[in-house]
XYZ file of N, CA, C and O in Angstrom:
456
model
N 134.827 89.865 43.909
C 134.256 89.032 43.411
C 132.328 89.951 43.733
O 132.038 90.360 44.728
N 131.768 90.035 42.743
C 130.273 90.618 42.811
C 129.458 90.281 42.498
O 128.867 90.719 41.521
N 128.489 89.331 42.753
C 127.286 87.952 41.952
C 127.971 87.581 41.056
O 127.564 87.961 40.403
N 128.652 87.379 41.259
C 129.632 86.152 39.651
C 130.319 87.192 38.619
O 130.987 85.947 37.767
N 130.456 88.652 39.205
C 131.316 89.193 38.472
C 132.517 89.430 38.368
O 132.121 90.147 40.677
N 133.884 89.818 38.582
C 135.054 90.759 39.659
C 134.984 91.966 38.819
O 134.695 92.959 37.812
N 134.999 93.185 39.546
C 134.831 94.196 39.934
C 136.044 95.287 39.253
O 136.917 94.699 39.055
N 135.466 96.227 38.276
C 136.500 97.133 37.507
C 135.981 98.510 38.149
O 135.481 98.769 38.199
N 137.614 99.043 38.151
C 137.764 100.437 38.188
C 136.327 101.146 37.588
O 136.828 100.780 35.658
N 136.000 102.615 37.841
C 135.623 102.645 36.498
C 136.251 103.790 35.722
O 135.850 104.665 34.809
N 137.076 104.293 36.524
C 138.089 105.447 35.387
C 139.509 104.660 34.550
O 139.205 104.741 33.388
N 139.711 103.914 35.216
C 140.979 102.899 34.309
C 140.189 101.819 33.525
O 141.205 101.035 32.787
N 139.369 100.755 34.302
C 138.803 99.464 33.360
C 139.591 98.679 34.434
O 139.522 97.728 34.104
N 140.844 98.434 34.526
C 141.348 97.130 36.049
C 140.800 96.756 36.560
O 139.866 97.254 37.442
N 140.278 95.400 36.290
C 140.183 93.983 37.497
C 140.584 94.314 38.850
O 142.189 94.333 38.716
N 139.681 94.321 40.237
C 139.519 94.719 41.133
C 139.986 93.208 41.049
O 138.651 92.474 42.172
N 142.016 93.122 41.674
C 141.745 91.436 42.385
C 141.554 91.383 43.464
O 141.739 92.098 43.603
N 140.445 89.972 43.652
C 140.533 89.783 45.431
C 139.877 90.890 46.413
O 139.862 90.691 47.164
N 138.850 91.559 45.001
C 138.048 92.638 45.869
C 136.302 91.845 46.154
O 135.990 92.226 44.984
N 136.080 91.671 46.790
C 134.295 91.925 46.901
C 133.749 93.507 47.541
O 133.692 93.600 48.558
N 132.950 93.193 46.803
C 131.984 94.799 47.024
C 130.752 93.989 47.542
O 130.085 93.062 46.284
N 129.895 94.447 48.877
C 128.586 93.788 48.868
C 127.705 94.499 48.611
O 126.432 94.630 48.047
N 127.671 95.906 48.207
C 126.745 96.958 47.617
C 127.125 97.584 46.696
O 126.022 97.872 46.060
N 128.223 98.458 46.202
C 128.604 99.171 44.918
C 129.820 98.759 44.145
O 130.459 97.783 44.351
N 128.503 98.663 43.424
C 129.305 97.896 42.106
C 130.408 98.818 41.341
O 130.988 99.259 40.460
N 130.190 100.837 41.709
C 131.368 101.322 41.528
C 132.691 101.438 42.066
O 132.100 102.103 43.045
N 133.443 101.177 41.948
C 134.595 101.125 43.683
C 136.341 101.355 42.426
O 136.469 100.977 41.359
N 137.209 102.367 42.777
C 138.054 103.192 41.933
C 139.229 102.098 42.965
O 139.200 101.448 44.071
N 140.177 101.295 41.439
C 141.023 100.888 41.947
C 142.463 102.394 43.078
O 142.581 102.521 42.990
N 143.417 101.271 43.761
C 144.223 101.385 45.009
C 145.118 103.402 43.305
O 145.297 103.745 44.517
N 145.410 103.311 42.184
C 145.689 103.581 41.641
C 145.294 105.633 41.617
O 145.668 105.909 41.002
N 143.863 104.850 40.471
C 143.096 105.884 40.591
C 142.093 107.047 41.785
O 141.888 107.675 41.949
N 142.264 106.063 42.717
C 141.595 106.928 44.534
C 142.085 107.868 44.630
O 143.774 108.242 44.690
N 141.395 108.928 44.818
C 141.917 110.124 44.853
C 143.350 109.649 46.708
O 144.358 109.998 46.967
N 142.363 108.682 47.624
C 142.850 109.439 49.257
C 143.799 107.690 49.198
O 143.233 106.683 49.380
N 145.033 108.078 49.289
C 145.988 107.046 48.726
C 146.688 106.408 49.918
O 147.481 105.818 50.349
N 146.133 106.855 51.268
C 145.691 105.677 52.393
C 145.101 105.162 53.037
O 144.799 104.706 53.767
N 143.411 105.172 52.147
C 142.743 104.220 52.482
C 143.325 103.180 52.460
O 143.076 102.917 50.883
N 142.995 102.017 52.906
C 143.339 100.922 52.344
C 141.807 99.995 51.873
O 142.150 98.129 51.398
N 140.401 100.878 51.922
C 139.464 99.455 51.876
C 139.670 100.048 50.198
O 139.334 98.940 49.418
N 140.498 100.965 49.533
C 140.638 100.855 47.771
C 141.770 100.103 48.120
O 142.927 100.314 46.415
N 142.162 98.978 48.100
C 143.748 98.045 47.752
C 143.092 96.662 47.395
O 142.209 96.387 46.903
N 143.836 96.457 46.284
C 143.496 95.115 45.902
C 144.565 93.638 46.182
O 145.265 94.007 46.988
N 143.741 92.560 45.984
C 145.516 91.815 46.196
C 146.740 91.857 45.668
O 147.502 92.531 44.528
N 147.408 91.487 47.022
C 149.231 91.905 46.493
C 149.265 93.393 47.041
O 150.735 93.738 47.145
N 148.624 94.335 47.239
C 148.977 95.403 48.232
C 149.327 95.561 49.448
O 149.483 94.467 50.566
N 150.292 96.440 50.414
C 150.251 96.261 51.360
C 149.668 97.156 51.930
O 149.754 98.626 51.960
N 149.455 96.893 53.318
C 148.478 97.787 54.264
C 149.513 97.748 55.479
O 150.112 97.369 55.805
N 149.665 99.063 56.084
C 150.103 98.598 57.673
C 149.714 99.062 59.167
O 148.439 99.754 58.857
N 149.952 97.861 59.453
C 148.631 98.145 61.365
C 149.670 99.267 61.734
O 150.102 99.473 62.544
N 148.039 100.428 62.081
C 148.660 101.965 62.782
C 147.753 102.458 63.022
O 148.216 103.243 64.304
N 146.534 101.815 63.273
C 145.677 101.954 64.617
C 145.616 101.167 65.441
O 144.343 100.379 65.264
N 146.356 100.373 66.053
C 145.562 99.578 67.142
C 144.384 99.359 68.201
O 144.022 98.781 68.343
N 144.088 101.212 68.081
C 143.051 101.696 69.375
C 141.612 101.283 68.397
O 141.009 101.393 68.909
N 141.654 101.686 67.361
C 140.583 101.054 66.419
C 139.601 100.271 66.763
O 140.470 99.390 67.212
N 138.798 99.886 65.865
C 137.633 98.886 65.946
C 136.830 98.714 67.534
O 137.645 99.179 68.320
N 136.257 97.719 67.712
C 135.591 96.615 68.568
C 136.470 96.241 69.603
O 137.740 95.608 69.017
N 136.127 96.207 70.944
C 137.083 94.789 71.535
C 137.634 93.908 71.353
O 138.915 93.549 71.593
N 136.490 93.264 70.556
C 136.970 91.783 70.699
C 138.006 92.117 69.708
O 139.032 91.092 69.340
N 137.697 93.026 68.222
C 138.861 92.826 66.565
C 140.355 92.965 67.675
O 141.167 92.807 67.261
N 140.061 94.013 68.578
C 141.181 95.087 68.979
C 142.287 93.814 69.450
O 143.172 93.629 69.683
N 141.268 92.944 69.974
C 142.064 91.956 70.506
C 143.538 91.038 70.106
O 144.491 90.651 70.085
N 142.025 90.844 69.240
C 142.760 89.853 68.182
C 144.076 90.528 67.566
O 145.178 89.928 67.341
N 144.086 91.045 66.691
C 144.747 92.269 65.916
C 145.775 92.673 66.612
O 147.400 92.209 66.251
N 145.659 92.813 68.077
C 146.529 93.097 68.788
C 147.686 91.613 69.207
O 148.885 92.078 69.703
N 146.830 90.707 69.325
C 147.487 89.564 69.339
C 148.147 89.032 68.696
O 149.471 88.835 68.552
N 148.087 88.584 67.411
C 149.139 88.846 65.938
C 150.029 89.877 65.211
O 150.802 89.003 64.206
N 148.910 91.231 65.395
C 149.487 92.037 64.475
C 151.166 92.984 64.896
O 150.502 93.016 66.326
N 151.680 93.387 64.432
C 152.541 94.338 65.130
C 152.600 95.422 64.173
O 152.738 95.480 63.510
N 153.081 96.544 65.769
C 152.430 97.915 65.306
C 153.639 98.162 63.978
O 154.700 98.366 64.539
N 153.214 99.228 63.052
C 154.126 99.831 62.054
C 154.465 99.056 61.172
O 154.759 99.014 60.053
N 153.808 97.578 60.660
C 154.267 96.122 60.427
C 153.058 96.549 58.406
O 152.253 97.011 58.755
N 153.789 96.511 57.565
C 152.925 96.073 56.633
C 152.706 94.771 56.413
O 154.172 93.894 56.144
N 151.802 94.664 55.595
C 151.390 92.661 55.776
C 150.428 93.053 54.103
O 149.798 94.314 53.802
N 150.761 91.974 53.639
C 151.071 91.402 52.205
C 148.484 91.456 51.956
O 148.767 90.685 52.600
N 147.974 92.425 51.593
C 146.686 92.313 51.152
C 146.477 90.932 50.469
O 146.541 90.477 48.723
N 145.955 89.643 50.995
C 145.616 88.327 50.381
C 143.336 89.195 49.177
O 143.693 88.437 47.871
N 142.667 89.671 50.217
C 141.793 89.569 49.136
C 140.845 90.626 50.365
O 141.517 90.865 51.599
N 139.946 91.245 49.930
C 139.461 92.398 50.773
C 137.777 92.600 50.477
O 136.998 92.379 49.349
N 137.451 92.594 51.775
C 136.055 93.111 51.181
C 135.087 94.247 52.281
O 135.266 94.729 53.239
N 134.256 94.861 50.883
C 133.742 96.685 50.903
C 132.282 95.870 51.552
O 131.546 95.560 50.568
N 131.481 96.133 52.647
C 130.097 96.446 53.506
C 129.705 97.357 53.597
O 130.803 98.803 52.993
N 128.326 97.225 53.688
C 127.998 98.563 53.420
C 128.438 99.550 55.550
O 128.003 100.833 54.779
N 128.582 98.314 55.970
C 129.113 99.432 57.199
C 130.350 99.043 57.646
O 130.858 100.379 58.627
N 131.333 98.301 57.072
C 132.831 97.564 57.719
C 133.386 97.031 56.625
O 132.460 96.591 55.868
N 134.388 97.181 56.550
C 135.258 96.178 55.424
C 136.107 95.361 56.019
O 136.717 96.061 57.061
N 136.597 94.432 55.569
C 137.662 92.930 56.262
C 138.360 92.832 55.007
O 138.074 93.026 53.953
N 140.088 93.093 55.718
C 140.858 92.805 54.936
C 141.705 90.889 55.531
O 141.599 91.556 56.920
N 141.664 90.710 54.716
C 142.598 88.922 55.028
C 143.423 89.701 54.371
O 143.983 89.930 53.215
N 144.725 89.531 54.922
C 146.090 89.338 55.291
C 146.718 87.853 54.605
O 146.233 86.529 55.283
N 147.721 88.022 53.826
C 148.464 87.164 52.892
C 148.933 86.272 53.929
O 149.166 84.995 54.365
N 149.715 87.001 54.648
C 150.361 86.401 56.046
C 149.584 85.205 57.469
O 150.179 84.942 58.292
N 148.259 85.890 57.403
C 147.397 85.532 58.093
C 146.129 85.026 57.179
O 144.805 85.265 57.717
N 146.152 83.851 57.022
C 144.697 82.501 55.479
C 143.373 82.705 56.608
O 143.964 82.047 57.319
N 142.664 82.651 56.065
C 141.470 82.344 57.011
C 141.333 83.678 58.101
O 140.008 83.959 58.382
N 142.087 84.793 57.942
C 141.662 85.767 59.677
C 141.459 86.881 58.885
O 141.782 87.552 57.714
N 140.218 87.045 59.333
C 139.506 88.746 58.785
C 139.874 89.781 59.448
O 139.279 89.771 60.717
N 140.465 90.445 59.286
C 140.403 92.154 60.427
C 140.154 92.898 59.650
O 139.626 93.791 58.362
N 139.480 93.644 60.643
C 138.615 95.233 60.404
C 139.781 96.566 59.179
O 140.266 96.415 60.495
N 138.994 96.852 58.454
C 139.764 97.483 57.345
C 139.995 99.328 58.726
O 141.584 99.407 58.590
N 139.576 99.346 60.212
C 139.934 100.584 60.318
C 141.685 100.704 60.855
O 142.086 100.949 61.433
N 141.819 98.919 61.109
C 143.183 99.431 61.782
C 144.674 99.448 60.849
O 145.615 99.649 61.623
N 144.225 99.511 59.613
C 145.603 99.863 58.612
C 145.491 101.264 57.599
O 144.727 101.905 57.919
N 146.310 101.430 56.960
C 146.482 102.233 56.237
C 147.355 101.599 55.074
O 148.148 100.953 55.031
N 147.059 102.288 53.768
C 147.855 101.440 52.660
C 149.698 101.944 53.149
O 149.972 103.406 53.200
N 150.098 101.326 52.591
C 151.539 101.277 52.993
C 152.247 101.645 51.714
O 152.090 101.348 50.507
N 153.206 102.450 51.588
C 154.324 103.296 50.728
C 154.472 101.971 49.584
O 155.081 100.775 49.746
N 154.357 102.229 48.108
C 154.379 101.172 47.495
C 155.508 101.249 46.900
O 156.104 102.841 46.978
N 156.492 99.962 46.344
C 157.418 100.848 45.245
C 157.256 101.349 44.409
O 155.527 101.323 43.253
N 157.973 102.157 43.096
C 157.154 102.626 42.053
C 156.861 101.574 40.911
O 157.323 100.781 40.717
N 155.811 102.263 40.122
C 155.260 101.295 39.223
C 154.512 100.196 39.696
O 153.365 99.335 38.799
N 154.305 100.132 40.917
C 153.537 99.365 41.318
C 151.760 99.712 41.232
O 151.510 101.010 40.816
N 151.418 98.621 40.944
C 149.701 99.201 41.277
C 149.146 99.183 42.133
O 147.781 99.383 42.789
N 149.886 99.610 43.218
C 149.085 99.887 45.082
C 149.672 101.188 45.538
O 150.473 101.448 45.617
């Protein structure tokens, strides 16, 4: 949500479920974006894999490596896209936000929106 409204993809018009945009009002959905590995273009229900455990700041790495398993895919509950960093909340860890630099989009099933 961005100041009271749910953002929509400028290409296809689909609502971006679970996405909060701090600054940018034009944001492509997971289907329309060119980079299919970028986790910040996921919506609620998409899968991301924890594949970059060495990224992020030290305190972020410590928490991520304590809770997550390298190579495992997790379901996105919500994502917040900021000006200098983005955070992903996973369905498996409610209330905990992880820096998006730890993830890449996981392969999705045919016909999925992710």
